[in-house]
PDB file of C-alpha atoms in Angstrom:
ATOM      1  CA  MET A  85     -22.267 -18.585   2.560  1.00 51.00           C
ATOM      2  CA  SER A  86     -19.771 -19.934  -0.087  1.00 51.00           C
ATOM      3  CA  SER A  87     -16.153 -19.000   0.077  1.00 52.00           C
ATOM      4  CA  VAL A  88     -13.466 -19.557  -2.633  1.00 57.00           C
ATOM      5  CA  ALA A  89     -10.358 -20.857  -1.430  1.00 58.00           C
ATOM      6  CA  GLY A  90      -7.800 -18.292  -1.589  1.00 59.00           C
ATOM      7  CA  SER A  91     -10.025 -15.327  -2.382  1.00 61.00           C
ATOM      8  CA  LYS A  92      -9.615 -12.317  -0.359  1.00 70.00           C
ATOM      9  CA  ALA A  93     -12.550  -9.916   0.783  1.00 63.00           C
ATOM     10  CA  PRO A  94     -12.190  -6.490  -0.897  1.00 63.00           C
ATOM     11  CA  LYS A  95     -10.316  -4.027   0.874  1.00 62.00           C
ATOM     12  CA  PRO A  96     -12.500  -1.277   2.326  1.00 57.00           C
ATOM     13  CA  PRO A  97     -12.404   1.973   0.743  1.00 61.00           C
ATOM     14  CA  LYS A  98      -9.661   4.688   2.157  1.00 63.00           C
ATOM     15  CA  SER A  99     -11.383   7.328   3.969  1.00 76.00           C
ATOM     16  CA  LYS A 100     -11.129  10.948   2.290  1.00 78.00           C
ATOM     17  CA  LYS A 101      -9.273  12.013   5.272  1.00 74.00           C
ATOM     18  CA  LYS A 102      -6.527   9.400   5.106  1.00 74.00           C
ATOM     19  CA  LYS A 103      -6.117  10.025   1.415  1.00 77.00           C
ATOM     20  CA  LYS A 104      -5.887  13.924   2.187  1.00 76.00           C
ATOM     21  CA  GLN A 105      -3.241  13.218   5.139  1.00 74.00           C
ATOM     22  CA  LYS A 106      -1.361  11.217   2.641  1.00 76.00           C
ATOM     23  CA  LEU A 107      -1.361  13.659  -0.361  1.00 77.00           C
ATOM     24  CA  LEU A 108      -0.561  16.633   2.317  1.00 76.00           C
ATOM     25  CA  TYR A 109       2.434  14.430   3.893  1.00 81.00           C
ATOM     26  CA  ARG A 110       3.854  13.832   0.106  1.00 86.00           C
ATOM     27  CA  PRO A 111       5.919  17.239  -0.058  1.00 87.00           C
ATOM     28  CA  VAL A 112       7.167  17.097   3.722  1.00 84.00           C
ATOM     29  CA  GLY A 113       8.370  13.420   2.724  1.00 87.00           C
ATOM     30  CA  LEU A 114       9.783  14.894  -0.469  1.00 91.00           C
ATOM     31  CA  ALA A 115      11.491  17.541   1.336  1.00 92.00           C
ATOM     32  CA  LEU A 116      12.886  15.156   4.114  1.00 92.00           C
ATOM     33  CA  GLY A 117      14.155  12.633   1.412  1.00 93.00           C
ATOM     34  CA  MET A 118      16.443  15.304  -0.305  1.00 95.00           C
ATOM     35  CA  ALA A 119      17.785  16.365   3.209  1.00 95.00           C
ATOM     36  CA  GLY A 120      18.455  12.933   4.015  1.00 95.00           C
ATOM     37  CA  GLY A 121      20.075  12.156   0.854  1.00 95.00           C
ATOM     38  CA  ALA A 122      22.454  15.155   1.497  1.00 96.00           C
ATOM     39  CA  ILE A 123      23.215  14.052   5.059  1.00 96.00           C
ATOM     40  CA  ALA A 124      23.983  10.417   3.907  1.00 97.00           C
ATOM     41  CA  SER A 125      26.360  11.613   1.085  1.00 96.00           C
ATOM     42  CA  THR A 126      28.261  14.063   3.632  1.00 96.00           C
ATOM     43  CA  VAL A 127      28.418  11.045   6.168  1.00 96.00           C
ATOM     44  CA  PHE A 128      29.622   8.601   3.219  1.00 96.00           C
ATOM     45  CA  ASN A 129      32.219  11.086   2.166  1.00 94.00           C
ATOM     46  CA  ARG A 130      33.591  11.535   5.567  1.00 95.00           C
ATOM     47  CA  THR A 131      33.655   8.349   6.524  1.00 96.00           C
ATOM     48  CA  TRP A 132      35.336   7.164   3.057  1.00 94.00           C
ATOM     49  CA  ALA A 133      37.856   9.948   3.911  1.00 94.00           C
ATOM     50  CA  VAL A 134      38.743   7.938   6.821  1.00 94.00           C
ATOM     51  CA  VAL A 135      38.279   4.303   5.562  1.00 91.00           C
ATOM     52  CA  GLY A 136      39.781   4.813   1.871  1.00 87.00           C
ATOM     53  CA  ASP A 137      42.352   6.332  -0.372  1.00 84.00           C
ATOM     54  CA  GLY A 138      41.281   9.698  -1.795  1.00 86.00           C
ATOM     55  CA  ASP A 139      37.767  10.312  -3.372  1.00 90.00           C
ATOM     56  CA  ALA A 140      35.222   7.451  -3.221  1.00 91.00           C
ATOM     57  CA  PRO A 141      35.828   5.027  -5.966  1.00 92.00           C
ATOM     58  CA  ASP A 142      33.106   4.837  -8.985  1.00 90.00           C
ATOM     59  CA  ALA A 143      32.295   1.531 -10.269  1.00 92.00           C
ATOM     60  CA  MET A 144      33.595   2.308 -13.402  1.00 94.00           C
ATOM     61  CA  ASP A 145      37.010   3.722 -12.105  1.00 91.00           C
ATOM     62  CA  GLU A 146      39.555   1.598 -14.188  1.00 93.00           C
ATOM     63  CA  GLU A 147      42.465   1.995 -11.857  1.00 92.00           C
ATOM     64  CA  ARG A 148      40.342   0.968  -8.403  1.00 93.00           C
ATOM     65  CA  THR A 149      40.158  -2.693  -7.471  1.00 93.00           C
ATOM     66  CA  TRP A 150      37.143  -4.615  -7.276  1.00 95.00           C
ATOM     67  CA  ARG A 151      37.818  -4.865  -3.406  1.00 94.00           C
ATOM     68  CA  GLU A 152      37.703  -0.936  -3.145  1.00 93.00           C
ATOM     69  CA  ILE A 153      34.985  -0.563  -5.382  1.00 94.00           C
ATOM     70  CA  LEU A 154      32.527  -3.254  -3.613  1.00 96.00           C
ATOM     71  CA  LEU A 155      33.619  -1.954  -0.017  1.00 94.00           C
ATOM     72  CA  ALA A 156      32.736   1.511  -1.143  1.00 95.00           C
ATOM     73  CA  ALA A 157      29.394   0.395  -2.586  1.00 96.00           C
ATOM     74  CA  ALA A 158      28.644  -1.715   0.894  1.00 97.00           C
ATOM     75  CA  ILE A 159      29.455   1.095   2.975  1.00 96.00           C
ATOM     76  CA  GLN A 160      27.648   3.959   1.160  1.00 97.00           C
ATOM     77  CA  GLY A 161      24.588   1.208   0.752  1.00 97.00           C
ATOM     78  CA  ALA A 162      24.680   0.922   4.558  1.00 98.00           C
ATOM     79  CA  ILE A 163      24.944   4.568   5.421  1.00 97.00           C
ATOM     80  CA  PHE A 164      21.967   5.475   2.732  1.00 97.00           C
ATOM     81  CA  ALA A 165      19.454   3.054   4.412  1.00 97.00           C
ATOM     82  CA  VAL A 166      20.367   3.689   7.834  1.00 97.00           C
ATOM     83  CA  VAL A 167      20.080   7.687   7.219  1.00 97.00           C
ATOM     84  CA  LYS A 168      16.555   6.969   5.071  1.00 95.00           C
ATOM     85  CA  ALA A 169      14.894   4.981   8.175  1.00 96.00           C
ATOM     86  CA  ALA A 170      15.953   7.641  10.601  1.00 96.00           C
ATOM     87  CA  VAL A 171      14.832  10.328   8.272  1.00 94.00           C
ATOM     88  CA  ASP A 172      11.464   8.700   7.497  1.00 91.00           C
ATOM     89  CA  ARG A 173      10.647   7.591  10.862  1.00 93.00           C
ATOM     90  CA  SER A 174      11.412  10.983  12.473  1.00 93.00           C
ATOM     91  CA  GLY A 175       9.242  12.554   9.482  1.00 90.00           C
ATOM     92  CA  ALA A 176       6.268  10.125  10.761  1.00 89.00           C
ATOM     93  CA  VAL A 177       6.818  10.756  14.367  1.00 92.00           C
ATOM     94  CA  GLY A 178       6.571  14.487  13.809  1.00 89.00           C
ATOM     95  CA  VAL A 179       3.558  14.443  12.171  1.00 86.00           C
ATOM     96  CA  ARG A 180       1.934  12.471  14.228  1.00 89.00           C
ATOM     97  CA  ARG A 181       2.832  15.064  16.920  1.00 91.00           C
ATOM     98  CA  VAL A 182       1.427  17.914  14.910  1.00 87.00           C
ATOM     99  CA  THR A 183      -1.859  15.828  13.420  1.00 84.00           C
ATOM    100  CA  GLY A 184      -2.501  13.301  15.965  1.00 87.00           C
ATOM    101  CA  ASN A 185      -2.549  10.495  13.004  1.00 84.00           C
ATOM    102  CA  TRP A 186       0.305   8.407  11.698  1.00 86.00           C
ATOM    103  CA  PRO A 187       1.000   9.119   7.631  1.00 84.00           C
ATOM    104  CA  GLY A 188       0.524   6.886   5.004  1.00 71.00           C
TER     105      GLY A 188
END
């Protein structure tokens, strides 16, 4: 059997059941993503109320300093990433409990 260095074997086709499960999980994932975004936004606004001065700055806010804008962006990014990971993982665990299979 001859083999070309660096060539990969073709991937086996996904089963129809896996494709169907992935398609059925899509609306669940979308709803969880929207809920997660709302949660992250609320957490960020409450965090900024404690850490910052007034409303969270916008990157184009001329009166705000670079330090304040970058700090707000870093905090917001960290909060959104943690909430997204928690929501995605929770959704996948929930689907596995209901169906017995891990989504995706």
